[in-house]
PDB file of C-alpha atoms in Angstrom:
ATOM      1  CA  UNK A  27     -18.403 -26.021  23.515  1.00 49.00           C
ATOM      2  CA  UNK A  28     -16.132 -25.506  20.431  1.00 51.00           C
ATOM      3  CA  UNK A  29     -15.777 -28.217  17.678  1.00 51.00           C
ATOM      4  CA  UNK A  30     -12.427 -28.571  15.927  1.00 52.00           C
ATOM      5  CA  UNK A  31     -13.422 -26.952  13.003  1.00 54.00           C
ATOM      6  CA  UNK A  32     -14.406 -24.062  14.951  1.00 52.00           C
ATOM      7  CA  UNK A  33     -11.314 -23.705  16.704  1.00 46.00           C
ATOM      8  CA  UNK A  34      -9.431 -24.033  13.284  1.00 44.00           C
ATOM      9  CA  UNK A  35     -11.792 -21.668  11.742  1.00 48.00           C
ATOM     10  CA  UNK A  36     -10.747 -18.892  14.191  1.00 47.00           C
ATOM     11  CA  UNK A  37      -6.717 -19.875  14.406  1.00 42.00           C
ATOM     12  CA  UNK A  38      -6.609 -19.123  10.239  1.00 43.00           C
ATOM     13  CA  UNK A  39      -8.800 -16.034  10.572  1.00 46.00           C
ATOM     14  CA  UNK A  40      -6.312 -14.760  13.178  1.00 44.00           C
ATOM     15  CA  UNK A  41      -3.016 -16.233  11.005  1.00 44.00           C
ATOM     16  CA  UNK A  42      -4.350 -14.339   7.806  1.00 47.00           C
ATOM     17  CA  UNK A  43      -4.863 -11.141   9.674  1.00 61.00           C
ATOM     18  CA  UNK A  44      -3.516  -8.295   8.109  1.00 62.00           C
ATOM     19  CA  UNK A  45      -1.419  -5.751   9.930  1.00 82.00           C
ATOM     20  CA  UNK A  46      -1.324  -2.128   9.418  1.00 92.00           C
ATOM     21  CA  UNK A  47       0.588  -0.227   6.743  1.00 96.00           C
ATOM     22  CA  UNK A  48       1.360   3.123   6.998  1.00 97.00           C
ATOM     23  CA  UNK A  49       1.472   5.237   3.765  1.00 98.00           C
ATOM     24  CA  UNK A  50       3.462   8.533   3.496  1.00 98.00           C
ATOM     25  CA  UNK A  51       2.417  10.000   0.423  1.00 96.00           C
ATOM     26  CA  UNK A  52       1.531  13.611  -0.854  1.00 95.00           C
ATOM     27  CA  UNK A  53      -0.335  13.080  -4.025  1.00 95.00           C
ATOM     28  CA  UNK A  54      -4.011  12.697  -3.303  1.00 96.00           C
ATOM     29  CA  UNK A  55      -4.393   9.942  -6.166  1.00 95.00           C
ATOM     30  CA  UNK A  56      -1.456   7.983  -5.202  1.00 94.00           C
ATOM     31  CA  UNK A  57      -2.777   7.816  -1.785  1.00 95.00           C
ATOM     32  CA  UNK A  58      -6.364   6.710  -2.278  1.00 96.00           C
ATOM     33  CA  UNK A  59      -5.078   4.339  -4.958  1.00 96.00           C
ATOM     34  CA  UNK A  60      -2.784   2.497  -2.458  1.00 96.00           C
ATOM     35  CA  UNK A  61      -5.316   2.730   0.218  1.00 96.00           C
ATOM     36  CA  UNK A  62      -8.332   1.026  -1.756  1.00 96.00           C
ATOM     37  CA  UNK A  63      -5.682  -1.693  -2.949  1.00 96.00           C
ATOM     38  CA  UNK A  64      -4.338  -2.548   0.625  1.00 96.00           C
ATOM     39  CA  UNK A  65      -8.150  -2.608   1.828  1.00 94.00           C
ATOM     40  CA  UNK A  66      -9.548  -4.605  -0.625  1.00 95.00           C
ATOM     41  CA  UNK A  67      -7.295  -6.856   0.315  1.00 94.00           C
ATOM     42  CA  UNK A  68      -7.752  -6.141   4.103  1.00 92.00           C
ATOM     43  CA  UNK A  69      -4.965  -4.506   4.995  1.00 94.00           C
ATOM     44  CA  UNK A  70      -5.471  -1.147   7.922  1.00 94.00           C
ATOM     45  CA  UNK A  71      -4.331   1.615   6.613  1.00 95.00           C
ATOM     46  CA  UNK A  72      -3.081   4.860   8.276  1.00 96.00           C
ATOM     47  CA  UNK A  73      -2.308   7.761   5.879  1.00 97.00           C
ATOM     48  CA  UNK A  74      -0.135  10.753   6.073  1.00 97.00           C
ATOM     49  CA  UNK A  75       0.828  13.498   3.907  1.00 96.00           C
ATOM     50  CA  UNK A  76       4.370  14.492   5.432  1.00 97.00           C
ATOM     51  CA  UNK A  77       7.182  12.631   6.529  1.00 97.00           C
ATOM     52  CA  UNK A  78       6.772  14.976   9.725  1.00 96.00           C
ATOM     53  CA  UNK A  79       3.231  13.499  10.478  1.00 96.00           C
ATOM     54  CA  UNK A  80       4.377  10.022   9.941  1.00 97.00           C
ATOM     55  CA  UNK A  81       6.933  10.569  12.334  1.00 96.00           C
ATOM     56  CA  UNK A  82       4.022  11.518  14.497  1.00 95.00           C
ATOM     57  CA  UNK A  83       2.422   8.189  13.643  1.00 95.00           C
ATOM     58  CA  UNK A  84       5.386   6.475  14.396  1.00 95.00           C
ATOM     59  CA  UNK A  85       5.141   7.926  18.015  1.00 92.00           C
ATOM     60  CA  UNK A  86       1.950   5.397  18.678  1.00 92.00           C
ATOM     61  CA  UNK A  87       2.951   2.360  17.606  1.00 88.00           C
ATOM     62  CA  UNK A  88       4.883   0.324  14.682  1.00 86.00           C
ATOM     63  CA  UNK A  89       3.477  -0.358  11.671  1.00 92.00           C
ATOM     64  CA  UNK A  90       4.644  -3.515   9.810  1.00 90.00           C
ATOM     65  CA  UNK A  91       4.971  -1.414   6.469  1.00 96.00           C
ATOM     66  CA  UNK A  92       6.100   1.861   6.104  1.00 98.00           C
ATOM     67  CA  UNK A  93       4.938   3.165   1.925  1.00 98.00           C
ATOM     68  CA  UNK A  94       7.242   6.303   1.378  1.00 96.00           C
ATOM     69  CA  UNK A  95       6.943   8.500  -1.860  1.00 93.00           C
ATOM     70  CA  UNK A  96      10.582   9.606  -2.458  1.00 91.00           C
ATOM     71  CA  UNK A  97       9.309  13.500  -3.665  1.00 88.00           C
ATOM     72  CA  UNK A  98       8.302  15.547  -0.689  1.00 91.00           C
ATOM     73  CA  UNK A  99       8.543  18.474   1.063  1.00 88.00           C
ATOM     74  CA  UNK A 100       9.644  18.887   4.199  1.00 89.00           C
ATOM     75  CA  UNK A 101      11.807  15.907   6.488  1.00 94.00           C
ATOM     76  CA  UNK A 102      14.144  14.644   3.715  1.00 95.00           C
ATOM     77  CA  UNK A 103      13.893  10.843   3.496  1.00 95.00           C
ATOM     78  CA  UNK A 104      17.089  10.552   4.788  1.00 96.00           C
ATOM     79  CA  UNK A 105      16.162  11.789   8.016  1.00 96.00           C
ATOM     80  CA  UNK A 106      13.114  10.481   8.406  1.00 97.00           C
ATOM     81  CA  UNK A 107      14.276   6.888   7.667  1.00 97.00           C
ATOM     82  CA  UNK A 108      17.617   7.773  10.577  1.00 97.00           C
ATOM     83  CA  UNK A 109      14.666   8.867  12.928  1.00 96.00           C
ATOM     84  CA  UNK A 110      12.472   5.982  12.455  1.00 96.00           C
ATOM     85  CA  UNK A 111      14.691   3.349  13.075  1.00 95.00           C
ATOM     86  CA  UNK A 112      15.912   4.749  15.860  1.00 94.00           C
ATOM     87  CA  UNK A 113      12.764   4.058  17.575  1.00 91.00           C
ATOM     88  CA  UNK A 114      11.654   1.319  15.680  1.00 92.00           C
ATOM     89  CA  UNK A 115      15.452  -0.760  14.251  1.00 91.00           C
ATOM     90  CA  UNK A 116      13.358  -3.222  12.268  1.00 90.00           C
ATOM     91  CA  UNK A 117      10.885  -1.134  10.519  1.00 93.00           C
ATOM     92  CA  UNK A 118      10.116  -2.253   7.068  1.00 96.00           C
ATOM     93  CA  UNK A 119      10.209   0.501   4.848  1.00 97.00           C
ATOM     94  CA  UNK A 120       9.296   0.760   0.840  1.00 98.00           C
ATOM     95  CA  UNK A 121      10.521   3.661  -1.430  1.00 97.00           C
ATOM     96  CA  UNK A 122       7.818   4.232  -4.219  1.00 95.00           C
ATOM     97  CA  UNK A 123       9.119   6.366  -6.784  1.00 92.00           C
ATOM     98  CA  UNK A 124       8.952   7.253 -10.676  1.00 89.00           C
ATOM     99  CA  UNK A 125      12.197   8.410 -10.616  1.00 88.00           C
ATOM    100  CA  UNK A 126      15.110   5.640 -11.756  1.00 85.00           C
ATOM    101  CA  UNK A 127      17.709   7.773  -9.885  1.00 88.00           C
ATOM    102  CA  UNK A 128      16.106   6.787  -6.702  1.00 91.00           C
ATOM    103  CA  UNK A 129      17.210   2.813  -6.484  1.00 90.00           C
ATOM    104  CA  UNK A 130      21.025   3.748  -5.319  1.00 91.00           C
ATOM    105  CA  UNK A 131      19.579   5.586  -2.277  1.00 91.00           C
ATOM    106  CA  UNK A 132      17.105   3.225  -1.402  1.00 94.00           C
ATOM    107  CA  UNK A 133      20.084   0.621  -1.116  1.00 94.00           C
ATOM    108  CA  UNK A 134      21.994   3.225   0.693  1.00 95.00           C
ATOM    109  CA  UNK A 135      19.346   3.513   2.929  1.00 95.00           C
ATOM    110  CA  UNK A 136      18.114  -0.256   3.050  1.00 95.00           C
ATOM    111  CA  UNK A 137      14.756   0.745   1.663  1.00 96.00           C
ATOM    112  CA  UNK A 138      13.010  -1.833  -0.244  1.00 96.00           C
ATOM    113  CA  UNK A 139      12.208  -0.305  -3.759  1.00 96.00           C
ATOM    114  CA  UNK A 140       9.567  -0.114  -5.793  1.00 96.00           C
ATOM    115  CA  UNK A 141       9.507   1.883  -9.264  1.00 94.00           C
ATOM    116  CA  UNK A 142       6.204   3.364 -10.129  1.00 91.00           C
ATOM    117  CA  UNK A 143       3.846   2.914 -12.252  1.00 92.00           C
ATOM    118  CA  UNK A 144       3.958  -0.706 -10.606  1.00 94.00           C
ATOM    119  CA  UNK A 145       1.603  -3.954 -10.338  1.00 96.00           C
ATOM    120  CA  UNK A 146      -0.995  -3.785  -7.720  1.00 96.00           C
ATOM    121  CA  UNK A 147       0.365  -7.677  -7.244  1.00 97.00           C
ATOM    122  CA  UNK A 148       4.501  -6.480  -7.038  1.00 97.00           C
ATOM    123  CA  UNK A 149       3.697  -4.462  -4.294  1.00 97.00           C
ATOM    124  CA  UNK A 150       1.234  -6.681  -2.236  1.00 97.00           C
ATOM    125  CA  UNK A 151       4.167  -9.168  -2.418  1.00 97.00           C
ATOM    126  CA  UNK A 152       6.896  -6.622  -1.579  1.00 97.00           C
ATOM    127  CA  UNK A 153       4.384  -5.993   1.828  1.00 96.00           C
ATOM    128  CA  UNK A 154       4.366  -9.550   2.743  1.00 94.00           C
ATOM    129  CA  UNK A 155       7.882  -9.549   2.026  1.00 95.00           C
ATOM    130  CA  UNK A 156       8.369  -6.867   4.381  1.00 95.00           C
ATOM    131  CA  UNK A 157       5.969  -8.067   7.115  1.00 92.00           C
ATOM    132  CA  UNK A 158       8.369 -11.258   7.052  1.00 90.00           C
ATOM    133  CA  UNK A 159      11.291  -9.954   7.016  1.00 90.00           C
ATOM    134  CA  UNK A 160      10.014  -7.535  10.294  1.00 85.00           C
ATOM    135  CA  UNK A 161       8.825 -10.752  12.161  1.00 82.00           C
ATOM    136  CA  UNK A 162      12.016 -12.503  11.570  1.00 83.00           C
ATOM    137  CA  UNK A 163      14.103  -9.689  12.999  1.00 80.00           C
ATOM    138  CA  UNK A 164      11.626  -8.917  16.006  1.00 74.00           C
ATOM    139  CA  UNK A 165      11.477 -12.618  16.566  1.00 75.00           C
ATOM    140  CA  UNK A 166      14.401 -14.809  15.744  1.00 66.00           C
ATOM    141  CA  UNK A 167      13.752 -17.820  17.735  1.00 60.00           C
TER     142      UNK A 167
END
């Protein structure tokens, strides 16, 4: 038989669960950084190297968080971004990028921004953010 405090125990391990982020990134650093970050704080991670493999991704399931790095080859992030939310219309996505030029077209494109080099703590909020903002869409009752 379960006490209360059992019961409770297992309701705010399963309310604190993490959900999976999926990071689109080409520079081997970048990735590993962002992966080690999300996991330490328990995040599951899927990584990809190509927009073209996260549409692949994308194919199996939603994640909450999509990471993009703005300068790729291949799918331009304006496609990929029209392609993904025509499966998935409340995908949370987030533009990483050096570049200041990129802010416009990540409110063009209703991207959530993030300028790099950025705080490890910025972008675990942005995520929640995100995760939020997906839930409230997906579920607005």
């Amino acid at each position: 038989m379960c006490s209360e405090r059992t019961l409770q125990e297992q309701a705010d391990k399963m309310v604190s669960t993490k959900k999976p982020v999926l990071i689109v990134e080409d520079n081997a650093d970048a990735r590993d950084t962002l992966a080690l970050l999300l996991s330490l704080e328990q995040y599951v991670t899927r990584i990809v190297t190509t927009r073209d493999d996260a549409l692949e991704v994308l194919k199996h399931g939603e994640p909450d968080v999509v990471l993009l790095d703005w300068f790729m080859p291949g799918l331009s992030i304006e496609e990929f971004v029209v392609l993904a939310r025509k499966v998935y219309p409340s995908i949370q996505m987030v533009l990483l990028s050096a570049s200041l030029n990129t802010e416009k077209k990540a409110l063009e494109l209703r991207l959530h921004h993030l300028l790099k080099p950025y705080e490890p703590d910025d972008l675990l909020q942005l995520i929640d953010t995100c995760i939020q903002k997906r839930r409230r869409l997906d579920f607005p009752y």
